[in-house]
XYZ file of C-alpha atoms in Angstrom:
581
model
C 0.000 0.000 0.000
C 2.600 2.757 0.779
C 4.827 1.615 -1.976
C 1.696 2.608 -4.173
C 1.518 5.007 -2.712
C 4.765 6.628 -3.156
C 4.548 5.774 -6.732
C 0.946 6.901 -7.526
C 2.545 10.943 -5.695
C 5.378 10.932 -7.768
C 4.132 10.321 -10.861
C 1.445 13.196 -10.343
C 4.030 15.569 -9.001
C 5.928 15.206 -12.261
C 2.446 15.725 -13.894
C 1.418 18.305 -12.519
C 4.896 20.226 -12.615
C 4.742 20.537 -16.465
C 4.025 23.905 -17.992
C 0.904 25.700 -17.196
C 0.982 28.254 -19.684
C 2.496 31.533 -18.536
C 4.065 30.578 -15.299
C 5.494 26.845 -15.609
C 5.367 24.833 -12.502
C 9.096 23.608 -11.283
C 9.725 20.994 -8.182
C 10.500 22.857 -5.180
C 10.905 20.101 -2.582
C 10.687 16.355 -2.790
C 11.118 13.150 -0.354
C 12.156 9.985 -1.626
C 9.650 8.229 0.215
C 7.621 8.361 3.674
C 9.464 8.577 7.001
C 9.825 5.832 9.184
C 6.769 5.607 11.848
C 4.625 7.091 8.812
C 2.269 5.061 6.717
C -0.036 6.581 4.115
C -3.620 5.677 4.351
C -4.878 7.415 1.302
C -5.858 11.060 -0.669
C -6.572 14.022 1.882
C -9.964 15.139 2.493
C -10.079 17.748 -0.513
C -12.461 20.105 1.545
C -10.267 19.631 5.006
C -7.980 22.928 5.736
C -4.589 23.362 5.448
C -2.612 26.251 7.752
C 0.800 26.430 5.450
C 3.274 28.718 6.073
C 5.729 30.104 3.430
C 9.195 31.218 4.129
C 10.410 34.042 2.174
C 14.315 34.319 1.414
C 15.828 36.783 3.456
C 17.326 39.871 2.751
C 20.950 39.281 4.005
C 21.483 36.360 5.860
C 25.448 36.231 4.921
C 25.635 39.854 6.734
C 23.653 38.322 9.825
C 25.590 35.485 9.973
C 28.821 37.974 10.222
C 27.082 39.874 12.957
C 26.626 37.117 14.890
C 30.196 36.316 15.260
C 30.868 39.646 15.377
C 29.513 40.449 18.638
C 30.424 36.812 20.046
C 33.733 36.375 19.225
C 36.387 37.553 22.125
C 38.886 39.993 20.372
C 36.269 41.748 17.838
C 35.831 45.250 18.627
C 32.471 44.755 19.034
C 31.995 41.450 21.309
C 29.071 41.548 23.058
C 27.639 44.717 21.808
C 24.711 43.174 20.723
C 22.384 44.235 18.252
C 19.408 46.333 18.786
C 15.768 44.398 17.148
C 15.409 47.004 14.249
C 18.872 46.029 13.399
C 18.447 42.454 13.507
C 15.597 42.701 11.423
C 17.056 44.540 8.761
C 19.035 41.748 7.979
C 16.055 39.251 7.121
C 13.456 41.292 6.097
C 12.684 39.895 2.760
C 13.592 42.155 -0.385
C 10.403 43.964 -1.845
C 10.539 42.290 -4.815
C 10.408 39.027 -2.976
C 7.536 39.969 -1.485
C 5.637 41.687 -4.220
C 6.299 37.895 -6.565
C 5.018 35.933 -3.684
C 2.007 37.583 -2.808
C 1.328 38.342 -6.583
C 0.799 34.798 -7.243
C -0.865 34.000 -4.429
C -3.098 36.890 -5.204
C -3.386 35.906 -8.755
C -5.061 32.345 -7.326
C -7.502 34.331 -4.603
C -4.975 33.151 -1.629
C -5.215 35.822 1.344
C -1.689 36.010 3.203
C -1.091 37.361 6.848
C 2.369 37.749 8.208
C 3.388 35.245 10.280
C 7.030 36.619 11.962
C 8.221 40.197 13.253
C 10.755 40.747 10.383
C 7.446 39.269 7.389
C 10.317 36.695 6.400
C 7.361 34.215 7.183
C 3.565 34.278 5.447
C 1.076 32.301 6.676
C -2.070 31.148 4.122
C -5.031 29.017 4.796
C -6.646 27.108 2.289
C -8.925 23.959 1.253
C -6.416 20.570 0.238
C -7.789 21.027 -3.417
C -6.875 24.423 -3.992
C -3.254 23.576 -1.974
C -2.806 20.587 -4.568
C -3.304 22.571 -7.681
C -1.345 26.092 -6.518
C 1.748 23.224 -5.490
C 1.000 20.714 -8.317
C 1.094 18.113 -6.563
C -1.898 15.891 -4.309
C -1.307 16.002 -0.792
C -2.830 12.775 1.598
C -3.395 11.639 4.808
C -0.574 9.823 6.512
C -0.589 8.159 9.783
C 2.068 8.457 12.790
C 1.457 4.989 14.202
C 3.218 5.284 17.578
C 0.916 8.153 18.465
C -2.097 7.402 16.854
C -2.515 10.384 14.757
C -2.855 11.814 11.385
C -1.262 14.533 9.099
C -1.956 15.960 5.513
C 1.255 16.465 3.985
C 2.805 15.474 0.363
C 6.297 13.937 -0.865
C 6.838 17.002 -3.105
C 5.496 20.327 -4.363
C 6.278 22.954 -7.204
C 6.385 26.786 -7.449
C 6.004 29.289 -10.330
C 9.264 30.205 -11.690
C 8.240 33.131 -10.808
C 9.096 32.928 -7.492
C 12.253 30.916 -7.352
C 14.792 32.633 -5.606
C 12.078 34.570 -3.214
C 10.299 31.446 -1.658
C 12.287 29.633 0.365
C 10.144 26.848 1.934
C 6.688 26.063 2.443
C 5.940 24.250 5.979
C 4.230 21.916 6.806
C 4.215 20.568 2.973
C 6.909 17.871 3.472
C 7.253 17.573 7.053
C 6.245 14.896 8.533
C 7.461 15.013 12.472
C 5.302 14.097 15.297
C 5.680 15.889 18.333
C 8.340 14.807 20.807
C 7.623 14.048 24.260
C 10.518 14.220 25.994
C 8.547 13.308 29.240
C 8.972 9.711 28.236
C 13.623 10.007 27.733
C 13.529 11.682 31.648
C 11.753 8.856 33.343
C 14.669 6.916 32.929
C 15.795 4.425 36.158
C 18.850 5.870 36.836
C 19.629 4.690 40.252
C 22.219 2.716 38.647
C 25.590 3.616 36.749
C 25.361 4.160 33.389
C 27.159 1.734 31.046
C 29.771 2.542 28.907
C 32.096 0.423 26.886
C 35.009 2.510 28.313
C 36.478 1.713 31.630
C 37.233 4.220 34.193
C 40.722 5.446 35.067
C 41.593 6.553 38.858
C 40.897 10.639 39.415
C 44.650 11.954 39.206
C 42.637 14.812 42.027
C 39.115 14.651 43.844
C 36.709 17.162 44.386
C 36.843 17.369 48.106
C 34.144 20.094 48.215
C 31.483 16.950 46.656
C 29.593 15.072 48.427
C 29.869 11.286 47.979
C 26.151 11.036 47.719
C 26.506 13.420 44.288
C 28.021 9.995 42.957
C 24.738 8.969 42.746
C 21.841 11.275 43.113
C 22.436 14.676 41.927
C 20.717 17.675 43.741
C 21.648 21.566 43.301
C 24.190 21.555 46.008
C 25.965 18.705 43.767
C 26.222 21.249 40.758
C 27.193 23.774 42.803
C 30.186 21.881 44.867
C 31.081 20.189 41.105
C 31.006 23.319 38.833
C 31.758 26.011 41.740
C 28.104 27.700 40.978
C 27.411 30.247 43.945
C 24.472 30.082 45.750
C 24.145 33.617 46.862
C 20.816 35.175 45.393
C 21.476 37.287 42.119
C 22.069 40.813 42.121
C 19.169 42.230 40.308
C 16.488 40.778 38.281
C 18.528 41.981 34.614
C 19.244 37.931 33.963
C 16.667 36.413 33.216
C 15.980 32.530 31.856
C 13.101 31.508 29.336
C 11.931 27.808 29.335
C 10.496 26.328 26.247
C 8.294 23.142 26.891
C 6.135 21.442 24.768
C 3.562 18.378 24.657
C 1.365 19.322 27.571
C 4.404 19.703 30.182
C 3.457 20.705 33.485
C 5.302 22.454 36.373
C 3.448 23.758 39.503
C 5.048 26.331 41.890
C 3.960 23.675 44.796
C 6.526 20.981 43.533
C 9.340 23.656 43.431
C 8.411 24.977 46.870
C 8.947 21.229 47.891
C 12.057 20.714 46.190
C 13.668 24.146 47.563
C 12.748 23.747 51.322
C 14.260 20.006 50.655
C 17.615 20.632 48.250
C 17.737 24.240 48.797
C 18.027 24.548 52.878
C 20.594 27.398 52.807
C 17.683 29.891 50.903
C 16.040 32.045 53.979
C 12.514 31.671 54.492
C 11.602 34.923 52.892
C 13.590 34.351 49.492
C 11.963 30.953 49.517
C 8.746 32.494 49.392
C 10.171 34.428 46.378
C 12.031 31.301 44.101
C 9.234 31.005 41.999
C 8.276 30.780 38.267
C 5.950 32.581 35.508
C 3.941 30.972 33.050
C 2.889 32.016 29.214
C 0.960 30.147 26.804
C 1.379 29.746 23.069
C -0.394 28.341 20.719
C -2.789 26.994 23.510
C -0.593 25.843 26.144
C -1.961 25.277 29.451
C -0.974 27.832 32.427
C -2.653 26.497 35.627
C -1.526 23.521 36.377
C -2.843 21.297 38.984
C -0.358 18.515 38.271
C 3.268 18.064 37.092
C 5.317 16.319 34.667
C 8.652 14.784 35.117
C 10.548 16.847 32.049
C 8.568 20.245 33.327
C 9.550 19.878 36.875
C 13.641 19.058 36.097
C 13.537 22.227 34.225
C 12.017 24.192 36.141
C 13.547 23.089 39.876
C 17.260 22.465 38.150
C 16.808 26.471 36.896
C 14.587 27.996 39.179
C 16.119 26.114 41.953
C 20.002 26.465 40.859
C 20.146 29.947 39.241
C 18.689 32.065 43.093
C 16.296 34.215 42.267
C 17.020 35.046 38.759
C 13.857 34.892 36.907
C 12.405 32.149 35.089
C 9.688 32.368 32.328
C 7.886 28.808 31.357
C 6.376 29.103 27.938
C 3.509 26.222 27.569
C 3.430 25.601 23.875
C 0.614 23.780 23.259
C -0.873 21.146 20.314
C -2.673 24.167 18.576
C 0.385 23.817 15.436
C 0.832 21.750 12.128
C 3.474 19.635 14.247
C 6.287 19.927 16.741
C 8.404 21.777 14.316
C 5.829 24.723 14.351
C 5.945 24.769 18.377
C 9.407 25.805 18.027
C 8.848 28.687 15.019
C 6.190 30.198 17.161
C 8.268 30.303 20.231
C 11.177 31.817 18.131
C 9.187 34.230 16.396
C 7.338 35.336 19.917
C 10.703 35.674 21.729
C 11.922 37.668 18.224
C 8.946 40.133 18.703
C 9.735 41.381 22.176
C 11.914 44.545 22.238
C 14.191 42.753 24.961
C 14.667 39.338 24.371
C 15.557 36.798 27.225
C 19.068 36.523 28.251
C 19.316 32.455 28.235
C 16.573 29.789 26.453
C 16.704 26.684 27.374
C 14.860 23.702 25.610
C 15.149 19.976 26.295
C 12.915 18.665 23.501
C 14.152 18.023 19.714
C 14.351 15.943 16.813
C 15.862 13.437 14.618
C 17.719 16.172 11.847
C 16.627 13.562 9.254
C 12.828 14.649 9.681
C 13.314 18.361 9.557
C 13.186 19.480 5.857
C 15.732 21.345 4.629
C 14.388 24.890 4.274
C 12.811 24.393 7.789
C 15.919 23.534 9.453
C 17.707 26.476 7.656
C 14.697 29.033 8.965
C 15.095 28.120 12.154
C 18.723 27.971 12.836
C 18.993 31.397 11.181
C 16.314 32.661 14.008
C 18.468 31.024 17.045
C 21.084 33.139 15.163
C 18.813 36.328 15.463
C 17.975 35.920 19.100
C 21.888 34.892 19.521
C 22.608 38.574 17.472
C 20.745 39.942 20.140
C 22.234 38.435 23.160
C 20.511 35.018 23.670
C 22.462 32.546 24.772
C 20.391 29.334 23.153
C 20.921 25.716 24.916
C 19.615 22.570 23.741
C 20.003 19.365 25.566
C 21.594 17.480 22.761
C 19.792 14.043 22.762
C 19.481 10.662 24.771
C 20.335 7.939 21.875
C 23.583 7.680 21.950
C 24.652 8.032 17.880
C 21.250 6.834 17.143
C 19.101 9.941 17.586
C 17.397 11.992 20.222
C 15.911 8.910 21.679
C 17.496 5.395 21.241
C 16.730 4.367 17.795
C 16.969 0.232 16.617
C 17.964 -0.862 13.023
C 19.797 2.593 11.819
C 22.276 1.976 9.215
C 23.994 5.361 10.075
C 24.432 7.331 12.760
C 21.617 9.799 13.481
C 22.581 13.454 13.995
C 20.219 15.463 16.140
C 18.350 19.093 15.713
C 18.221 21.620 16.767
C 21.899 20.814 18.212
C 23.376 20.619 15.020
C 22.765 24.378 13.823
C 26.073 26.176 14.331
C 24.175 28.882 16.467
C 22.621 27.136 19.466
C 25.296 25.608 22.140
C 24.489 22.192 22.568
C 25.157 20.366 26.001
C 25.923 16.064 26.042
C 25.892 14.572 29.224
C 28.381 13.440 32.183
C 27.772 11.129 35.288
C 29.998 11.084 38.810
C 33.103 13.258 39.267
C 36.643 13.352 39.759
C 36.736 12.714 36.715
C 33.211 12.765 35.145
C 32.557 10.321 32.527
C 30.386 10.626 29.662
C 26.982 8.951 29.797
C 26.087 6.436 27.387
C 22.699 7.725 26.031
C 24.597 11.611 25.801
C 23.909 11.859 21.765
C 26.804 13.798 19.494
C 28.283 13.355 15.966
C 27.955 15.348 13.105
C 25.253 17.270 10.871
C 24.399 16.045 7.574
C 22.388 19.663 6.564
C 24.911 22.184 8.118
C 28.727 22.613 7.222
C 31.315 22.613 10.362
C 31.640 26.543 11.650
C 34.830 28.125 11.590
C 35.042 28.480 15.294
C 35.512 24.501 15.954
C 37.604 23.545 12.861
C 40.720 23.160 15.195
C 39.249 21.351 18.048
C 37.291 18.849 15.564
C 40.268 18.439 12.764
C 42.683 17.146 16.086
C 39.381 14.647 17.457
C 38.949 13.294 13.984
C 42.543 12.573 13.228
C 42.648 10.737 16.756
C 39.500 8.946 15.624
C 41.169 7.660 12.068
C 38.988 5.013 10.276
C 36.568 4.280 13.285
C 33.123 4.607 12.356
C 34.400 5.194 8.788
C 31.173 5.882 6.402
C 28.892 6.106 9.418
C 28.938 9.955 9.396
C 29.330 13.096 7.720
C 33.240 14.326 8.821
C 32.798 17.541 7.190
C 28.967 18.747 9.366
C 28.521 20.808 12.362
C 29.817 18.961 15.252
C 28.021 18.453 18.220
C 27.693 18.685 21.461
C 29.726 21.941 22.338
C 29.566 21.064 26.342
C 28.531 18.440 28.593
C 26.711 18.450 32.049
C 25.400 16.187 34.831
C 22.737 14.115 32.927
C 22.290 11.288 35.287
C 20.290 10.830 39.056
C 18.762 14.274 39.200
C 16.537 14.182 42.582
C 12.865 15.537 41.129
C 9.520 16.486 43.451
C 6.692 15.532 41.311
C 3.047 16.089 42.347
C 4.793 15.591 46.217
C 7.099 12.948 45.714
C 10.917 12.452 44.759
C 11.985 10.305 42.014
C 15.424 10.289 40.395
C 15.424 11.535 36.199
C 18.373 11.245 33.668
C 18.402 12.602 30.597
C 20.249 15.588 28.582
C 17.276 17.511 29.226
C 18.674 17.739 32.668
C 21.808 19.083 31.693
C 20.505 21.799 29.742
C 18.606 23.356 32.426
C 21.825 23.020 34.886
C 23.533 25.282 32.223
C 21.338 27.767 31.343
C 21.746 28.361 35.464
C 25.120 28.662 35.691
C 24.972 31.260 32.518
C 22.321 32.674 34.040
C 24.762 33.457 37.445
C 27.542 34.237 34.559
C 25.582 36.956 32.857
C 23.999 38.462 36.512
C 27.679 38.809 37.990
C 28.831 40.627 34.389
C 26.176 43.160 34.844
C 26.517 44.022 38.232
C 30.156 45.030 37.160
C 28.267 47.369 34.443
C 28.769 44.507 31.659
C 26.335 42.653 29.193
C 25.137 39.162 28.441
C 27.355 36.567 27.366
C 25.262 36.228 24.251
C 25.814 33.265 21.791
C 28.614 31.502 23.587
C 30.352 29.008 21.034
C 32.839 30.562 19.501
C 33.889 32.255 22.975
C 33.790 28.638 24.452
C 36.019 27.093 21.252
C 38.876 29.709 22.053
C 39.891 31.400 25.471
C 36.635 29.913 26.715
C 38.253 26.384 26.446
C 40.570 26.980 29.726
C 38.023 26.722 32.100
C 36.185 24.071 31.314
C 37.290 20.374 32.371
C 37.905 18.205 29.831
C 36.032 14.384 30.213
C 38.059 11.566 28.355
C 36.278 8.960 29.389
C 33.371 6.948 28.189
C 31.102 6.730 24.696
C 27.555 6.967 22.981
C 26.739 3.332 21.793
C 24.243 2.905 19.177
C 23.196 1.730 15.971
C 25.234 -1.461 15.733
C 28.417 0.291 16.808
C 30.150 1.853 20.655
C 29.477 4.992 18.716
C 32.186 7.867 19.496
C 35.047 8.000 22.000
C 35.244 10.916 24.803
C 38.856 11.899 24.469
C 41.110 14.811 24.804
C 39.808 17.996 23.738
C 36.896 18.340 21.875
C 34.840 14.874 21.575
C 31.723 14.302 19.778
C 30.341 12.837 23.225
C 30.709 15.235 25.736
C 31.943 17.987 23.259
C 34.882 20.634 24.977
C 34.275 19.408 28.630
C 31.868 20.593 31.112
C 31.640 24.173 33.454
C 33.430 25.917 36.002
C 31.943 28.982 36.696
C 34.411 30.591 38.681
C 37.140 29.646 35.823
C 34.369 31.131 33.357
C 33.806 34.483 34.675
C 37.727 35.033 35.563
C 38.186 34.064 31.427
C 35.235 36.293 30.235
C 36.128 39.289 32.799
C 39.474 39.493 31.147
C 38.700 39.178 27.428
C 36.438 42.614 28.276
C 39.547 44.069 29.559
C 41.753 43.151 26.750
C 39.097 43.912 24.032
């Protein structure tokens, strides 16, 4: 049935992609064939709606690309002088004549367009599945996502006027077919017990006296803040700030993190107790009064809220009202990218397999992480719990199984570690190498010298030349939760993302009270002077696939990436690159 399938869509794409008399029809986008957990059931609905939005090519996005590492790279005369939003926005807002041919055809076939992003680099249209089939040329269907029980409208391929080649860049959800990700269901993992790793560990040459032996195994705030020297000292104003993204129907509730304060958090006085607390903004339909919690919304929320004293935290409750998960993430961009001050650290632990993101898509939205970046973001992403197999343990993959949105060279993706003195890396802490996105300047050193060590393991397996990921590791293993009242123990990367968006958090709050500003987009900061003060992990791998997947090892690895935090180390290192710049 799907093979038919498959056959029965290409042959009318090609079809319908012949001339059409003025404007002749020319394939914009095309799958080979249907995802994996996808089966098509049959021809869409032709009077069902379809919400599509089309991506316009931007005005400049060379010129914001050089802005970004302009104001993020130590040495520049301008490092962390961070763009103002009209400036940013210059730099994508489409060309007129970009505009004028989109909207001109869409006009031409009685399609009403609304702007659907601050800079109008994004339209959004709604129309019936028949009119969508014949303005695309192409017959979209109805597809099932079998492990969630649900059902799309989306097509293997679609074609565009001539006309507008060069000025459309995507249209979403056409070819995307990505359910949402729960990552709910990677953080309940038992993790009482050690992690495995094919790599066996080598004696501490020093201890952490400060740590607790308990950290070994259960991991609460005053663990991170013994291993990575965070303070615990309340923050000096309220100028930091951290934004949580969640997704799926997450849930945090202010009574949980009251729990888990007065229990992990003794040392906060009774009145700034009262104060450690969260706020809450919907999108697209998210919930904001919760009367339960969730395991993934609780970690974030206690390991920032609860590590990062009183700087505060936004939770934005993106709910189902989108095409798919991808959309989740474009709406939180573009809401964040409409503010006149955007937050100083976002945080997200959910993401996908960078196989299912179409091209265009991906491109979009790395180049938005790079807008909020230009403006003094600093954008984390737990980078996956598969190993090399994906952002959740994958079975049968021939290759290894790069993860997004950690592989876009403008986010900072974290791996995780386990224990200390020395931390090792975790087994399920997913890294490699992007098959959409070249390797960035900034880490060509650091990941030339780990692929030379590497030689002719995993040869064929992965692309040598993508971005490489992670960019920094974290605890990722026995985090001590309180959900709905009780304490249960979560692993995951999407517990090391959260720990450090804290520590920059503390990072950025100490820099302004000396009259400084944000740290901003921190990789290629963290891939030169930055390097010194982090702590290198050589031990351990990320299994998967078939294979022991990659080797932590001196220097940069695609495991654990350039090591994991010190904050004391990084605010001595940033502190002086102000003074030298």
């Amino acid at each position: 049935m799907v093979a038919a399938g498959l056959l029965f869509f290409a042959s009318l794409s090609l079809a319908l992609a012949r001339p059409t008399g003025i404007d002749e029809l020319h394939v914009h986008e095309r799958r080979s064939n249907v995802p994996y957990g996808f089966r098509y059931i049959g021809k869409a609905d032709p009077n069902a709606t379809l919400n599509l939005r089309i991506a316009l090519a931007q005005s400049n996005p060379a010129g914001l690309e050089a802005a970004l590492y302009d104001v993020s790279t130590p040495g520049s005369k301008n490092y962390r002088q961070h763009l103002s939003k009209a400036e940013v926005q210059a730099l994508v807002t489409p060309k007129p004549e970009s505009v004028k041919a989109v909207t001109t055809w869409l006009s031409k076939n009685n399609v009403a367009t609304a702007q659907a992003s601050p800079a109008g680099d994004w339209l959004s249209i709604e129309v019936p599945v028949s009119k969508a089939s014949a303005l695309l040329g192409t017959q979209f269907g109805e597809y099932a996502h079998e492990k969630s029980n649900t059902t799309v409208i989306r097509t293997l391929a679609y074609s565009v006027p001539a006309s507008v080649k060069g000025h459309l860049d995507v249209i979403f959800p056409a070819t995307s077919y990505v359910n949402s990700h729960n990552s709910d269901e990677k953080a309940k993992r038992a993790n009482t017990k050690s992690s495995s790793s094919q790599t066996s560990l080598k004696a501490a040459p020093t201890a952490l006296a400060a740590v607790d032996d308990s950290c070994k195994t259960e991991i609460t705030p005053k663990c991170l803040q013994s291993i990575y020297n965070i303070p615990s000292a309340p923050t000096f104003s309220n100028s930091s700030d951290i934004v949580v993204a969640s997704f799926a129907g997450e849930a945090a509730t202010s009574q949980d993190l009251q729990t888990f304060l007065a229990q992990f958090r003794p040392d906060i006085k009774k009145k700034a107790l009262s104060q450690s607390t969260f706020s809450v903004k919907s999108l697209d339909g998210g919930a904001t009064n919760f009367s339960s919690g969730t395991t993934e919304a609780s970690l974030d929320i206690q390991y920032t809220a609860g590590v990062a004293t009183n700087v505060p935290t936004t939770f934005i409750s993106v709910g189902s009202n989108t095409t798919d998960g991808i959309a989740g993430f474009l709406d939180i961009i573009n809401s964040l990218l409409a503010q006149d001050e955007v937050p100083s650290v976002l945080t997200t632990s959910f993401g996908f397999n960078e196989k299912d993101i179409p091209a265009g898509v991906g491109r979009n939205l790395c180049n938005a992480y790079a807008q909020l970046g230009a403006r003094g973001t600093t954008v984390l992403f737990g980078s996956g719990d598969g190993g090399v197999s994906g952002i959740q343990s994958t079975q049968g993959c021939s290759a290894f199984v790069p993860t997004f949105p950690s592989t876009c060279p403008f986010v900072t993706s974290v791996g995780g570690t386990r224990g200390f003195g020395p931390e090792v890396a975790v087994s399920f802490s997913s890294g490699g190498f992007s098959n959409l996105f070249p390797r960035p300047q900034y880490q060509d050193k650091a990941v030339t010298t780990y692929l030379k060590k590497l030689g002719k393991t995993n040869n064929g397996l992965f692309n040598a030349s993508g971005r490489a990921f992670p960019d920094i590791a974290a605890q990722a293993q026995g985090f001590q939760v309180v959900r709905n009242g009780e304490v249960i123990p979560v692993a995951g990367t999407s517990a090391a993302s959260p720990t450090v968006a804290s520590l920059v958090a503390l990072l950025n709050d100490a820099i302004l009270k000396d009259g400084g500003k944000p740290v901003g987009f921190l990789n290629p900061f963290l891939y030169s002077t930055g390097i010194s003060a982090l702590t290198d992990v050589t031990q351990g791998n990320n299994p998967g696939c078939g294979t022991n997947g990659f080797p932590a090892a001196s220097g940069w690895d695609a495991v654990t990436g350039l090591g994991t935090p010190d904050f004391t180390k990084l605010l001595n290192t940033i502190k002086k690159n102000a003074s030298e710049s």
